[in-house]
JSON list of C-alpha atoms in Angstrom, two decimals:
[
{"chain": "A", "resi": 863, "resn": "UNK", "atom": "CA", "xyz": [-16.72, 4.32, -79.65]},
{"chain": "A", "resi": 864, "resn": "UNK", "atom": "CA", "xyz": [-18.25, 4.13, -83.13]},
{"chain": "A", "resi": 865, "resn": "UNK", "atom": "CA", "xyz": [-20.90, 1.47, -82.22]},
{"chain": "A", "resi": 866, "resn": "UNK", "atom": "CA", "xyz": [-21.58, 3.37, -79.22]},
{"chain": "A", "resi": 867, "resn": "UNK", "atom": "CA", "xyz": [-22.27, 6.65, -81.00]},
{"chain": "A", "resi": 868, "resn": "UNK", "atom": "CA", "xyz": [-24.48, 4.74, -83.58]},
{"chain": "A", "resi": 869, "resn": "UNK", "atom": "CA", "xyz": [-26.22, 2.74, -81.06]},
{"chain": "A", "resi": 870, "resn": "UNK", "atom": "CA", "xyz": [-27.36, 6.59, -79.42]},
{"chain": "A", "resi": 871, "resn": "UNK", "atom": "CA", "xyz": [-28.37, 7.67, -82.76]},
{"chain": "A", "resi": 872, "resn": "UNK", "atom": "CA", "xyz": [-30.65, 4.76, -83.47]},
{"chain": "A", "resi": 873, "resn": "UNK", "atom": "CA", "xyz": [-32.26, 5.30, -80.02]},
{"chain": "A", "resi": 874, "resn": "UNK", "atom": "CA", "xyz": [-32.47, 8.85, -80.80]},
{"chain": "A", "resi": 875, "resn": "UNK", "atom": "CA", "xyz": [-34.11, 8.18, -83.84]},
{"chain": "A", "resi": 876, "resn": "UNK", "atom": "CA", "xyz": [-36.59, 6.04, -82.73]},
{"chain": "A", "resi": 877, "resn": "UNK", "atom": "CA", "xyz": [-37.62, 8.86, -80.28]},
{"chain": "A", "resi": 878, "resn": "UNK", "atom": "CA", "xyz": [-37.54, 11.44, -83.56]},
{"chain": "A", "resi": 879, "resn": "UNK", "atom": "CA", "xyz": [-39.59, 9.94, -85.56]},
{"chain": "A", "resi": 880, "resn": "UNK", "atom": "CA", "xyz": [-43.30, 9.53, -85.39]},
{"chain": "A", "resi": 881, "resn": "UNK", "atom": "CA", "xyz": [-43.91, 5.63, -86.51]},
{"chain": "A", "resi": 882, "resn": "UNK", "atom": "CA", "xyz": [-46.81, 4.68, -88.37]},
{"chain": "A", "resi": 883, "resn": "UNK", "atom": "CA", "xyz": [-49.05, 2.23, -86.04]},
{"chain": "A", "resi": 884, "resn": "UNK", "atom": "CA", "xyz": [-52.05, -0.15, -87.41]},
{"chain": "A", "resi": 885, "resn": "UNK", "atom": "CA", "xyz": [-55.47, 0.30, -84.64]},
{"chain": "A", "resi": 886, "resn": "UNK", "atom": "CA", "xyz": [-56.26, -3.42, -85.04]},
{"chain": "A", "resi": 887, "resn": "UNK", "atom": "CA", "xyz": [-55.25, -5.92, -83.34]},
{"chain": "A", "resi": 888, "resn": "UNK", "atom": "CA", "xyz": [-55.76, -9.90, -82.62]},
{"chain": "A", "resi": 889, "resn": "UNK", "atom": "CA", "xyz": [-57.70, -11.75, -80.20]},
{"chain": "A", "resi": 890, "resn": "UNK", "atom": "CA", "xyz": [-58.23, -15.98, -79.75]},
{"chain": "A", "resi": 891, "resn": "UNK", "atom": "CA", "xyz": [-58.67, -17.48, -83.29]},
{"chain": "A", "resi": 892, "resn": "UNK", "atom": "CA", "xyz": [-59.61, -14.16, -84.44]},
{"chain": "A", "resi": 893, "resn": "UNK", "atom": "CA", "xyz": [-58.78, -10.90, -85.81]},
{"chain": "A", "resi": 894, "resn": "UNK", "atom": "CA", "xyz": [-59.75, -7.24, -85.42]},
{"chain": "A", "resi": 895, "resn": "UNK", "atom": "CA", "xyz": [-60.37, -4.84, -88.27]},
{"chain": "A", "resi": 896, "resn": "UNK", "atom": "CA", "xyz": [-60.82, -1.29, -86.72]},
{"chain": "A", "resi": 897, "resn": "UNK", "atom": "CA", "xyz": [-63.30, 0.41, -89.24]},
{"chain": "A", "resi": 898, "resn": "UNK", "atom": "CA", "xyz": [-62.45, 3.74, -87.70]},
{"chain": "A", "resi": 899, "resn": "UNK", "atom": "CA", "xyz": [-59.31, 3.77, -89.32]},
{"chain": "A", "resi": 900, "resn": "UNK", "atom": "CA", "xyz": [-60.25, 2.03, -92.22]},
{"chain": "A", "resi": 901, "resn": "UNK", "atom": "CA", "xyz": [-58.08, 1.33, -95.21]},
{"chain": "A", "resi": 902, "resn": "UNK", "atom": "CA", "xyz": [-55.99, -2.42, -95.47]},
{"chain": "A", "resi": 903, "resn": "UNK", "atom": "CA", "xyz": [-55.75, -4.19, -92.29]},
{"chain": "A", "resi": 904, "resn": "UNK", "atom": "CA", "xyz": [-53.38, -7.23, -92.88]},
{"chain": "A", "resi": 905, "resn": "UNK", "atom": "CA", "xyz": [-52.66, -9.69, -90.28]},
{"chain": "A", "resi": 906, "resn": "UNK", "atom": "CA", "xyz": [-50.18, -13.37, -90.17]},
{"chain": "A", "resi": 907, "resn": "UNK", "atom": "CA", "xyz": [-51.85, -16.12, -87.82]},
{"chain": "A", "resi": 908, "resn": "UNK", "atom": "CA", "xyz": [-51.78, -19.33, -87.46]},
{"chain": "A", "resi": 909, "resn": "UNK", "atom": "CA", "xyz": [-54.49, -21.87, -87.11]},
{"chain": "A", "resi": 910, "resn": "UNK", "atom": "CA", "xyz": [-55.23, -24.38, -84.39]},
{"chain": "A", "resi": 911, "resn": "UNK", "atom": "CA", "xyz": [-53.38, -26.93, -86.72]},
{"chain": "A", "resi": 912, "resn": "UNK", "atom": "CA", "xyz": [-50.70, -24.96, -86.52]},
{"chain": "A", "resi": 913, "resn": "UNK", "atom": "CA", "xyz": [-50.67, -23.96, -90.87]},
{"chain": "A", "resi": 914, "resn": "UNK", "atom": "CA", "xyz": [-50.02, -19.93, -91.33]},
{"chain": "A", "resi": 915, "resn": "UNK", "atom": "CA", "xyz": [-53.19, -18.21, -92.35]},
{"chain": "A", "resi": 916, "resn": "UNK", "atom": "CA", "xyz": [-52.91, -14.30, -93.61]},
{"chain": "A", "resi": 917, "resn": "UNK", "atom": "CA", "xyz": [-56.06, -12.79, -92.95]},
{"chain": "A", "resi": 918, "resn": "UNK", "atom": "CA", "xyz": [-56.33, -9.52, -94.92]},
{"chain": "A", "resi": 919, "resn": "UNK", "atom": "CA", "xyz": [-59.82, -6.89, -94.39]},
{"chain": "A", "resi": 920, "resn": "UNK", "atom": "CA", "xyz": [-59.96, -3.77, -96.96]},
{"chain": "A", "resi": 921, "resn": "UNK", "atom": "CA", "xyz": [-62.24, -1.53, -97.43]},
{"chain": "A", "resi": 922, "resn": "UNK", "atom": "CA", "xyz": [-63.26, -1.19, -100.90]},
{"chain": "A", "resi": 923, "resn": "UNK", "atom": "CA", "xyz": [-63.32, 2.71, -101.78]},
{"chain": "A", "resi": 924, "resn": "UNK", "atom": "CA", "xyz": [-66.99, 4.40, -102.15]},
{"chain": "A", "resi": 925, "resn": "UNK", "atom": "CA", "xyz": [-68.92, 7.18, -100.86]},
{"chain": "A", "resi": 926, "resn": "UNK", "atom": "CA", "xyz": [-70.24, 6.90, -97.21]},
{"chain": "A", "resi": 927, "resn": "UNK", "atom": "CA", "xyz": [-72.48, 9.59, -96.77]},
{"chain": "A", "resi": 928, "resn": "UNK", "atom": "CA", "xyz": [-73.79, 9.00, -93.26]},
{"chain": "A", "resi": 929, "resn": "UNK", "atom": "CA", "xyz": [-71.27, 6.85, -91.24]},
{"chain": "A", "resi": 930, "resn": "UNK", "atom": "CA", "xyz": [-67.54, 5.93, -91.10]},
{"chain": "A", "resi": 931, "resn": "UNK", "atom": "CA", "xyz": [-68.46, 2.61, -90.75]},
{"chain": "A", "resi": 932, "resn": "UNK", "atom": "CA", "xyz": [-70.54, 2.20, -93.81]},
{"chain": "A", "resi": 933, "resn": "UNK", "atom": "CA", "xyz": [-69.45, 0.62, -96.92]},
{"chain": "A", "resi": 934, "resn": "UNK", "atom": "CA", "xyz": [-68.19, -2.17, -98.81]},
{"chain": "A", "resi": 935, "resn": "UNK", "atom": "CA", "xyz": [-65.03, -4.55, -97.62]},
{"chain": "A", "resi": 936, "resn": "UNK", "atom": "CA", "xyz": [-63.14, -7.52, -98.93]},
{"chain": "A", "resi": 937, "resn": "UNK", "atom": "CA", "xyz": [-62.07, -10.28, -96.52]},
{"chain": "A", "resi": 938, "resn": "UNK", "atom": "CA", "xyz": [-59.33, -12.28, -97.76]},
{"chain": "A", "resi": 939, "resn": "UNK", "atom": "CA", "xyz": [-57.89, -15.51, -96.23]},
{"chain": "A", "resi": 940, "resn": "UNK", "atom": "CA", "xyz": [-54.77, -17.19, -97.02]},
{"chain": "A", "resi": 941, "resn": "UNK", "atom": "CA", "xyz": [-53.92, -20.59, -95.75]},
{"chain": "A", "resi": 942, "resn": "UNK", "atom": "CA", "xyz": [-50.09, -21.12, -97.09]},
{"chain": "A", "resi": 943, "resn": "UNK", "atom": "CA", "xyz": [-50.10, -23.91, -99.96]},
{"chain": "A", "resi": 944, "resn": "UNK", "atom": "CA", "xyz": [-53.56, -25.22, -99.42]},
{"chain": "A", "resi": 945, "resn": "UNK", "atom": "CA", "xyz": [-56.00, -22.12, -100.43]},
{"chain": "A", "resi": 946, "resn": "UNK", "atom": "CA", "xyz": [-56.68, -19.06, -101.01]},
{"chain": "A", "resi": 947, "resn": "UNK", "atom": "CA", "xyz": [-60.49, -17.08, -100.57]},
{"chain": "A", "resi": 948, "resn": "UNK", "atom": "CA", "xyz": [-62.60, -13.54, -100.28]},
{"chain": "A", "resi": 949, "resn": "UNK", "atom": "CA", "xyz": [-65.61, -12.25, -100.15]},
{"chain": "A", "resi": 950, "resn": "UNK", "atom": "CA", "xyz": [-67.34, -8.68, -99.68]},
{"chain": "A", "resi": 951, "resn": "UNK", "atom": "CA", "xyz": [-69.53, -7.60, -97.39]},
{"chain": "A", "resi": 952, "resn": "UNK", "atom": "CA", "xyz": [-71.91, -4.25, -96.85]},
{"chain": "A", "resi": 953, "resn": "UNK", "atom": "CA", "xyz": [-72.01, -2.15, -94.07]},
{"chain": "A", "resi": 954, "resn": "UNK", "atom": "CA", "xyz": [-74.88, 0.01, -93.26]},
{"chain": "A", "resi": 955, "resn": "UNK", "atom": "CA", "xyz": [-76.00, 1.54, -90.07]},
{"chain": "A", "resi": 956, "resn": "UNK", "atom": "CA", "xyz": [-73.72, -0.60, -87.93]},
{"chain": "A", "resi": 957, "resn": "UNK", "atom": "CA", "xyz": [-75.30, -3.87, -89.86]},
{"chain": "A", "resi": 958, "resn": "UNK", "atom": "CA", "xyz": [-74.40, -6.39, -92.71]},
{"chain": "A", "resi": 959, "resn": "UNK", "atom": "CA", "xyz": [-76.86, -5.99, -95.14]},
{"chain": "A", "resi": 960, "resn": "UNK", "atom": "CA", "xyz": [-75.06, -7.80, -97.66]},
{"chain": "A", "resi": 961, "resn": "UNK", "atom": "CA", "xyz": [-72.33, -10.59, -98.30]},
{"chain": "A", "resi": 962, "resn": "UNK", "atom": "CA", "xyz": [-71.32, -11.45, -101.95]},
{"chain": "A", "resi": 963, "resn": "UNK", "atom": "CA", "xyz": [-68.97, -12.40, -104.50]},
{"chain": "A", "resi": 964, "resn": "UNK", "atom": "CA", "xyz": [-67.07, -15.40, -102.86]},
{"chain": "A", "resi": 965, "resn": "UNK", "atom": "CA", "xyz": [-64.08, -16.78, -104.61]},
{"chain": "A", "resi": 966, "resn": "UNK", "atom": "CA", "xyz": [-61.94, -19.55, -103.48]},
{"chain": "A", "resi": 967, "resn": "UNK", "atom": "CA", "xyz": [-59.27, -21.10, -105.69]},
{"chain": "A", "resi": 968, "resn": "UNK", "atom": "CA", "xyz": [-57.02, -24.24, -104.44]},
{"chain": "A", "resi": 969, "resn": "UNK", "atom": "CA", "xyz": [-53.28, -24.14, -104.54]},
{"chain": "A", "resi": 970, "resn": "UNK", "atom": "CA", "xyz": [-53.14, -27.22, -104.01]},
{"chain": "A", "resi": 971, "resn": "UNK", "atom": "CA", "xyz": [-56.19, -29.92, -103.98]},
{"chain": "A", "resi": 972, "resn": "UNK", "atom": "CA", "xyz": [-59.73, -29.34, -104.74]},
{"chain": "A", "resi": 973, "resn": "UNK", "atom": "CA", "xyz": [-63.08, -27.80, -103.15]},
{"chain": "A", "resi": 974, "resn": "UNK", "atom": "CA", "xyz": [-65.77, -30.54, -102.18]},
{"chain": "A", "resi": 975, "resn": "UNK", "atom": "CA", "xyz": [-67.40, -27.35, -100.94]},
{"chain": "A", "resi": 976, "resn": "UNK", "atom": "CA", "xyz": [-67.90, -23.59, -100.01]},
{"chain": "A", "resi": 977, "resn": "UNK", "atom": "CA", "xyz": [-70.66, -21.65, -98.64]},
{"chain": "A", "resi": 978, "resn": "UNK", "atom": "CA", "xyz": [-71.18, -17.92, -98.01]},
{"chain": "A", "resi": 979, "resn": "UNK", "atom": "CA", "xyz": [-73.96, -16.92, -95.85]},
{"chain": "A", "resi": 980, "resn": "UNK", "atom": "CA", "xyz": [-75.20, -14.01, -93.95]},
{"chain": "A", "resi": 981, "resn": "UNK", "atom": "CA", "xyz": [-76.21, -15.84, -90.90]},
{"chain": "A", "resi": 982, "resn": "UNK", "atom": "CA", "xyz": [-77.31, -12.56, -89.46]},
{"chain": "A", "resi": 983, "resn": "UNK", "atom": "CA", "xyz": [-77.70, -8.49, -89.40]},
{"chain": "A", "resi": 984, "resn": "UNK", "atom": "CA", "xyz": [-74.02, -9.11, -87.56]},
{"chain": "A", "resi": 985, "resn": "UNK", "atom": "CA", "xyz": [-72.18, -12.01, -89.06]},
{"chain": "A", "resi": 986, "resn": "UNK", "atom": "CA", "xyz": [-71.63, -13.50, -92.27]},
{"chain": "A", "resi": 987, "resn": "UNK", "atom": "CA", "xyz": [-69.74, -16.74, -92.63]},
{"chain": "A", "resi": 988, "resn": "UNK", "atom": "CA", "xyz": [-67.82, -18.27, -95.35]},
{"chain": "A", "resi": 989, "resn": "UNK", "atom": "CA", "xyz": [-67.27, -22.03, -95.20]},
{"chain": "A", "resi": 990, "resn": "UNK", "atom": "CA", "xyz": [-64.45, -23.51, -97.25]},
{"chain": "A", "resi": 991, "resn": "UNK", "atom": "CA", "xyz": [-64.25, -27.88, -97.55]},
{"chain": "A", "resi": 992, "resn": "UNK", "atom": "CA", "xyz": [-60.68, -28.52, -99.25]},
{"chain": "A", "resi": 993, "resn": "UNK", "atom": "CA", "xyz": [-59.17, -32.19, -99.57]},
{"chain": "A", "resi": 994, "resn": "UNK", "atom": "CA", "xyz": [-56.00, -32.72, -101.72]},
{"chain": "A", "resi": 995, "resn": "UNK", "atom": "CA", "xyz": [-55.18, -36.53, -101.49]},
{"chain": "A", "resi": 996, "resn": "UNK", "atom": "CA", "xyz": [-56.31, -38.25, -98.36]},
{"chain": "A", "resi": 997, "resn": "UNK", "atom": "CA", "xyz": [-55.82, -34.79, -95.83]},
{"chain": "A", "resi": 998, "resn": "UNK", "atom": "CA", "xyz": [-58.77, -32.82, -95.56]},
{"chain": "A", "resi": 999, "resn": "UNK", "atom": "CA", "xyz": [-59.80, -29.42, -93.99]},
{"chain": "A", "resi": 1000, "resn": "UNK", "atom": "CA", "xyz": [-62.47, -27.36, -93.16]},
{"chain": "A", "resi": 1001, "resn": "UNK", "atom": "CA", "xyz": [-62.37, -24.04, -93.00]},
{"chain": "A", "resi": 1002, "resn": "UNK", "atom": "CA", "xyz": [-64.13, -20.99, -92.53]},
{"chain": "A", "resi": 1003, "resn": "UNK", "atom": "CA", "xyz": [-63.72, -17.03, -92.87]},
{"chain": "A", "resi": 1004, "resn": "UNK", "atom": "CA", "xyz": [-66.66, -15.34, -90.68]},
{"chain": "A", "resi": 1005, "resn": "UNK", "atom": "CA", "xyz": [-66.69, -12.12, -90.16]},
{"chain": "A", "resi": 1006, "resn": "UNK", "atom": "CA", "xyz": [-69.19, -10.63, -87.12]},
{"chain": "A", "resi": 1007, "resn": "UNK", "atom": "CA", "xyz": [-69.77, -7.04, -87.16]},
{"chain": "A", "resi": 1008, "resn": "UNK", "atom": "CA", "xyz": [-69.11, -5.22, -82.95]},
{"chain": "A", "resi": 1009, "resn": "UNK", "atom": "CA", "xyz": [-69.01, -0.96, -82.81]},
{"chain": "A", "resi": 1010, "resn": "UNK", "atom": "CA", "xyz": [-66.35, -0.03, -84.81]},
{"chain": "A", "resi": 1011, "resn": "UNK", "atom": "CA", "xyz": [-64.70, -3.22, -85.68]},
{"chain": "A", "resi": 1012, "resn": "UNK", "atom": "CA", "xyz": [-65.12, -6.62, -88.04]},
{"chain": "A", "resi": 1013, "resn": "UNK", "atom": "CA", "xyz": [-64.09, -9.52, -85.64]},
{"chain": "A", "resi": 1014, "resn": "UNK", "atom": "CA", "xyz": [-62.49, -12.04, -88.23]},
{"chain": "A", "resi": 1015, "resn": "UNK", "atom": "CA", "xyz": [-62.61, -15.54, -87.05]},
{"chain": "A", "resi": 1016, "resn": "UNK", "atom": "CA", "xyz": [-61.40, -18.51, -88.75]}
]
């Protein structure tokens, strides 16, 4: 009868409470930061190789004074014991007009190369080469820029 009762009352509960919900979501090899809702957007994938990648979009606090959907964001990718990289990019009447500041550091291995262009007014791509020993990757972070989201793709 107890487990029954408490069984109810989670139900109940569930029903009660209002639970907090993030607007983005994930498509084929990609990811969906809703810049209506803003904030830190964090997401767990895994690549076609099949090695978990956290893909994390936030949006770097300023003053927009013309559009929700201008400003400055961080992307972040995280691919689980091999590397680890971000960038920024600018946001101005539904364009990139900017992408800066790349970091990448190795956990384990080395860079033979990375690359961070803004290929156009609507994507910017991030291109990460990492060997350690005789595996090697290559990887990339791009971001393209749609109505009200950043389509994260890597």
């Amino acid at each position: 009868m107890r487990q029954v009762l408490l069984v109810v009352t989670l139900c109940l509960s569930f029903f009660l409470f209002e639970v907090n919900t993030v607007e983005a979501y994930v498509a084929n090899n990609g990811v969906y930061y809703n810049l209506i809702q803003g904030g830190t957007q964090e997401f767990m994938e895994v690549d076609e190789e099949g090695n978990p990648i956290l893909i994390r979009v936030e949006e770097v606090p300023g003053l927009s004074l013309f559009s929700v959907n201008n400003g400055n964001y961080k992307i972040s990718g995280s691919k689980f014991g091999m590397w680890k990289a971000n960038y920024y990019v600018t946001v101005s009447n539904n364009q990139f007009i900017r992408a800066y500041s790349p970091s990448a550091v190795a956990v384990t291995g080395s860079f033979t190369s990375t690359r961070l262009s803004l290929v156009s007014s609507k994507k910017a791509s991030y291109t990460l080469e990492w060997k350690a020993g005789i595996l090697s990757s290559n990887s990339y972070l791009d971001a393209t820029l749609t109505d009200n989201s950043i389509n994260i793709t890597y």
